[in-house]
Coordinates of C-alpha atoms in Angstrom, one line a residue:
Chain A
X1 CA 41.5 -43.6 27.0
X2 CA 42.8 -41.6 24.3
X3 CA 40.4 -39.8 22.3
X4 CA 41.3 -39.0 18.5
X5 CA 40.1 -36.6 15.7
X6 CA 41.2 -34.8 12.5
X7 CA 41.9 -30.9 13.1
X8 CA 42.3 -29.6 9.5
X9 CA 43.6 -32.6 8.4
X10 CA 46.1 -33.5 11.2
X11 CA 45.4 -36.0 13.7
X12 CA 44.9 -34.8 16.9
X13 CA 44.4 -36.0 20.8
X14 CA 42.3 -34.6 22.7
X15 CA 43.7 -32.8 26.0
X16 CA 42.2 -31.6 29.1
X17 CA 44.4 -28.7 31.0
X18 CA 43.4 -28.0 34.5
X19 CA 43.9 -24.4 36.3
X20 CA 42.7 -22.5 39.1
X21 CA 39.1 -20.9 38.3
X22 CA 39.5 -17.1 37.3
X23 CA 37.1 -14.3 38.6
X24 CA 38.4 -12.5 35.4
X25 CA 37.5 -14.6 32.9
X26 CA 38.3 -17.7 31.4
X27 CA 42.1 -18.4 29.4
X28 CA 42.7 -17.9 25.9
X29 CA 45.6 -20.3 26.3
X30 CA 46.9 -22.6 27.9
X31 CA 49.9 -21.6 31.0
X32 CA 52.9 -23.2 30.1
X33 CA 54.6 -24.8 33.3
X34 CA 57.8 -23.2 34.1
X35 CA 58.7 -24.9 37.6
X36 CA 61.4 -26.8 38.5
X37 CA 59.2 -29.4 39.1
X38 CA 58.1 -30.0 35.7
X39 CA 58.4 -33.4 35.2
X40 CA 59.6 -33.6 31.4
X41 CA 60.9 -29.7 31.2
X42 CA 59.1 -26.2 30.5
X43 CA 55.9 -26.8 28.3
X44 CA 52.4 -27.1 28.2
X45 CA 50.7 -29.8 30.7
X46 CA 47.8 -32.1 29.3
X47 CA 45.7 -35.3 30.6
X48 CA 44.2 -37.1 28.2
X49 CA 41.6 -38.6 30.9
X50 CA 39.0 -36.4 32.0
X51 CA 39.3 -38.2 35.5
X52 CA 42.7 -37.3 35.8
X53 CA 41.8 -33.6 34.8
X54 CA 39.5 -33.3 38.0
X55 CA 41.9 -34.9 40.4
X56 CA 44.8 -32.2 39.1
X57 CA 42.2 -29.8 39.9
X58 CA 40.3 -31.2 43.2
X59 CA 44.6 -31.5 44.6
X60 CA 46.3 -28.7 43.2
X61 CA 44.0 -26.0 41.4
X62 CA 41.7 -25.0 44.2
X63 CA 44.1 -23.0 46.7
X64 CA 43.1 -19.4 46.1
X65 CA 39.2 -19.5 44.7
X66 CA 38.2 -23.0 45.9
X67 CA 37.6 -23.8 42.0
X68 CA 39.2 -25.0 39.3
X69 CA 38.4 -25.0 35.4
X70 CA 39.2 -27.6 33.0
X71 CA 40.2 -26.5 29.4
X72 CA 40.2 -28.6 26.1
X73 CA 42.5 -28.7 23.8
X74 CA 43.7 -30.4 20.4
X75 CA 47.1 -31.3 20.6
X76 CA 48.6 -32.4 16.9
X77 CA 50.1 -35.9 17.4
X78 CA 52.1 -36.3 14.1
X79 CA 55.7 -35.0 16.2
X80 CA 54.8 -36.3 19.9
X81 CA 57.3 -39.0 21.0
X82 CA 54.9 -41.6 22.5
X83 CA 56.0 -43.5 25.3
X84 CA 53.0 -45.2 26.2
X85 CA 52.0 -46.8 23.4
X86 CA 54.9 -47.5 21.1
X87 CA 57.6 -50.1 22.1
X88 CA 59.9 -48.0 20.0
X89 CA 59.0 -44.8 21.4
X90 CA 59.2 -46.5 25.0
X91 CA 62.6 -48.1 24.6
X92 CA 64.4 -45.6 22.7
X93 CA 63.0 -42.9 25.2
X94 CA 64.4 -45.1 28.0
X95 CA 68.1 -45.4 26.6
X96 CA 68.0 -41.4 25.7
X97 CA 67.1 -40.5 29.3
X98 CA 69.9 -43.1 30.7
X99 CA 72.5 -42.0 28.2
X100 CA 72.4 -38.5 28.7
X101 CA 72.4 -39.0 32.7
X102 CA 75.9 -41.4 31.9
X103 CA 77.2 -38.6 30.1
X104 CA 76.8 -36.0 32.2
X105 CA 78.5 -38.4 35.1
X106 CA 81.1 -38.5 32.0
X107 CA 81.8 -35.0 32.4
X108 CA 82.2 -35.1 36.5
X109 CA 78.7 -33.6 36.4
X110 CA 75.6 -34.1 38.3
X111 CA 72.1 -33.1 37.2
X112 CA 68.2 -33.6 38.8
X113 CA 66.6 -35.5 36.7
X114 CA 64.2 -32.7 36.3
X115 CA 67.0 -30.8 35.3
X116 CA 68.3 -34.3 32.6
X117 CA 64.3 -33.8 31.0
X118 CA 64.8 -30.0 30.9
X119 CA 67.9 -30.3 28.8
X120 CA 66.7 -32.9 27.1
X121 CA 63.9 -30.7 26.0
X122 CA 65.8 -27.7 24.9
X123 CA 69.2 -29.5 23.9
X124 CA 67.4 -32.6 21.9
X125 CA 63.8 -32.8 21.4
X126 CA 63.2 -29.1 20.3
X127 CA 66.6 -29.2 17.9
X128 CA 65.6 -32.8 16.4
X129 CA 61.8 -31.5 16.0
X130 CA 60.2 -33.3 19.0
X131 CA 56.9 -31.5 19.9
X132 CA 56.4 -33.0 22.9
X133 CA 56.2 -36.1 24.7
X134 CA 53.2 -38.8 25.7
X135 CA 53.8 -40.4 28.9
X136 CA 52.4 -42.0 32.0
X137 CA 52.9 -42.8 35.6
X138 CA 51.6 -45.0 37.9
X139 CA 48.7 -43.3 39.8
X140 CA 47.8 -44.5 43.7
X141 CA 44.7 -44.7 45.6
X142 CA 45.4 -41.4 47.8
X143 CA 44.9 -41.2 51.3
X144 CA 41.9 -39.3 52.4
X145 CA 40.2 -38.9 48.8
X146 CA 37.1 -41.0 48.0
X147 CA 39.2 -42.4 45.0
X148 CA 39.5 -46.0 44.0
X149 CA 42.0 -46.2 41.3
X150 CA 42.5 -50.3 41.9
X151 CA 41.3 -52.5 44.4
X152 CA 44.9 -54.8 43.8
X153 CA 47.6 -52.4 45.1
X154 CA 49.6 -51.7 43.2
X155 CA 48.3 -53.3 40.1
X156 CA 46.8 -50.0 39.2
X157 CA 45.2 -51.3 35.3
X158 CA 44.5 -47.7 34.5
X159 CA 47.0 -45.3 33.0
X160 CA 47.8 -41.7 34.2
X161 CA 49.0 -40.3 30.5
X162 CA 49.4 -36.8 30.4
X163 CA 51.2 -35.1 27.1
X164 CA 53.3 -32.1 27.5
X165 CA 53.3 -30.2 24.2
X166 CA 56.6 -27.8 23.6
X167 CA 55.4 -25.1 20.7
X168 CA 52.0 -23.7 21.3
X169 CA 51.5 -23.8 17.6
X170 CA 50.6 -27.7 18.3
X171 CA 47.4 -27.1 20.2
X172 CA 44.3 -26.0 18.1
X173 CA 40.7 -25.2 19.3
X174 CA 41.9 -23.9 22.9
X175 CA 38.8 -23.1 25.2
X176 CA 37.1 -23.8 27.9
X177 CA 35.6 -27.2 29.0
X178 CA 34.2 -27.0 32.5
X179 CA 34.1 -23.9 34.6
X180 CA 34.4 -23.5 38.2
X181 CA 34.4 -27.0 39.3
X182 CA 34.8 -28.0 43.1
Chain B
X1 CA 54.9 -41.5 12.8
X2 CA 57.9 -40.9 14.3
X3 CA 61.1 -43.1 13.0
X4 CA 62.5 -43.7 16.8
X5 CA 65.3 -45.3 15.2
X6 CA 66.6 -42.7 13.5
X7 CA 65.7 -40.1 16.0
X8 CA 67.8 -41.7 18.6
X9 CA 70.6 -41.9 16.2
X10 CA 70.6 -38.2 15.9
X11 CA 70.4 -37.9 19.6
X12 CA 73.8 -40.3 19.6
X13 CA 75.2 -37.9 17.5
X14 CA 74.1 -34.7 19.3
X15 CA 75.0 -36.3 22.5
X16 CA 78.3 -36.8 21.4
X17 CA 79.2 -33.3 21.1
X18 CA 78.2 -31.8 24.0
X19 CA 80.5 -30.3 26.1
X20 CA 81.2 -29.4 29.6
X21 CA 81.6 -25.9 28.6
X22 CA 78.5 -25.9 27.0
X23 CA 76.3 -28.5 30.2
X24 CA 77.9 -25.6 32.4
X25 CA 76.8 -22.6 30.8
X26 CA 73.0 -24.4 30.0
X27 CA 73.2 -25.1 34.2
X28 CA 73.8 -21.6 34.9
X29 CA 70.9 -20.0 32.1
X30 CA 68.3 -22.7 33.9
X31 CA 68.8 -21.9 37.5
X32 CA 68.8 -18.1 36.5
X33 CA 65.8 -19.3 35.1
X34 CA 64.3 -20.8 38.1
X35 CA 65.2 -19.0 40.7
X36 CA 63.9 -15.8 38.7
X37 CA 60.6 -18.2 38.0
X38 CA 59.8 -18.8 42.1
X39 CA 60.8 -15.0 42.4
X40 CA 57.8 -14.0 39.9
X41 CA 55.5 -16.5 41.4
X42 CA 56.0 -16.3 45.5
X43 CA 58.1 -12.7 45.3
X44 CA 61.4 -14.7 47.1
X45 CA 62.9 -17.6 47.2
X46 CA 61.9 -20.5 49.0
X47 CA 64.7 -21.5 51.6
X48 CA 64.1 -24.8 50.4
X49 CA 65.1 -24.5 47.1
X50 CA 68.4 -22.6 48.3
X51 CA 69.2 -25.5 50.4
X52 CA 68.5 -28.0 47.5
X53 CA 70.9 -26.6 45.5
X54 CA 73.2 -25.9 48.7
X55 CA 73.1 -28.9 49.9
X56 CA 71.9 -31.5 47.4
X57 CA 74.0 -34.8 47.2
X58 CA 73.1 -34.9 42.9
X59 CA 73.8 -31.0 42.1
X60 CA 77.4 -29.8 42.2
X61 CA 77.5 -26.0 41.8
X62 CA 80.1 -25.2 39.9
X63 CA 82.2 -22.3 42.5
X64 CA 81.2 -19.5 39.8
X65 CA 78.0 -19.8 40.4
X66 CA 78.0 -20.6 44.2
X67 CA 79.5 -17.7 45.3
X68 CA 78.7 -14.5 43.4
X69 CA 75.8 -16.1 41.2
X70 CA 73.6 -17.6 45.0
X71 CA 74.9 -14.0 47.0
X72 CA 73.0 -11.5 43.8
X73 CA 70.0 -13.8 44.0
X74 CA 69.3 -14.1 47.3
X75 CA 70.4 -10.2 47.9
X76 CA 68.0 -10.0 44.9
X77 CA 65.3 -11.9 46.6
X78 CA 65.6 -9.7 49.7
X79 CA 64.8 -7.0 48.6
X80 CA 61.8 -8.1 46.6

């Protein structure tokens, strides 16, 4: 569920970003995500569900230390292009994604569609003043993990939304929300 | 609120100007970019990654950037 608030007068959602725990110390900001496996090009990663947050870390945020922290954040919603929850948003997104793959074809070009988000990202939403992007997937019951996501596969009722934000400037309040979870 | 509408109009637009010259050269600046980002993280690159973009049925490397662009980054990535 998406939680809400006013930060200085602009609506916000609250975010939860999940990293590896740090001997060192705890993050004054949030890592942007630079792989190629960034889903929806370079930025900064949120879930909006706490449950999710944990999972990220329990999978993928664990290798090194065998903890992970969970970090809040206020991400300003007034610029995010929401494809969960608007039809418009949806739809539109939709025919942008498939009309930039056509044109590429046009060109006797080929492109990941990682590579389609990241251009998207720097050659669209950044220019036309897109701060990010709201956006689910469907999430699965995974195999050895005491996890019951839906008991109907694969009518999974509950959303996995994550937001990724573009300009840092969009995330107020950064800190610490859960420290050295296993 | 955004006006979606309007937004994807502009994208139309934006869409409609871009060029091969200017797909190519953004292709070239983002692999730079990655390979230079696994570099940073695991100090090489993955053999995996070379073969994806080697051997990948949906990426086409243009010949530029085969040849002399793959040989300095994996020469790079040797002697890392």
């Amino acid at each position: 569920m998406i939680e809400r608030l006013d930060y200085d007068g602009k609506p916000c959602i609250i975010g939860y970003h999940t990293q590896e725990f740090r001997y060192t110390g705890t993050l004054d900001n949030p890592i942007v995500c630079k792989t190629k496996d960034a889903w929806l090009g370079i930025g900064f990663y949120f879930w909006v569900d706490l449950e999710f947050a944990h999972y990220w870390g329990e999978d993928f945020k664990k290798d090194t230390t065998g903890y992970y922290d969970i970090y809040i954040g206020f991400i300003e919603e007034d610029k995010l292009w929401n494809t969960v929850f608007s039809e418009d948003g949806y739809n539109f997104f939709y025919k942008i994604v498939n009309e930039t793959i056509e044109q590429i074809h046009s060109l006797n070009r080929k492109l990941t569609l990682q590579e389609v988000h990241r251009l998207l990202k720097e050659k669209f939403w950044e220019p036309m003043g897109i701060s990010g992007i709201i956006y689910d997937d469907t999430p699965n019951n995974p195999k050895g993990k005491n996890r019951v996501l839906s008991e109907i596969h694969p009518l999974y009722y509950k959303k996995r939304i994550q937001i990724v934000v573009f300009e840092r400037t969009k995330i107020h309040n950064f800190d610490i929300h859960l420290e050295e979870q296993c | 609120m955004l006006d979606y509408k309007k937004l994807y109009e502009e994208f139309q637009s934006r869409l409609s100007k871009l060029t091969v010259e200017e797909l190519d050269n953004w292709v070239k600046k983002d692999r730079v970019r990655i390979f230079q980002e696994q570099i940073q993280e695991e100090g090489k690159l993955s053999g995996s990654l070379l073969s994806e973009y080697l051997t990948s049925p949906y990426v086409e490397i243009p010949e530029d950037l085969s040849s002399d662009f793959l040989a300095g980054e994996i020469n790079y990535a040797m002697a890392a």
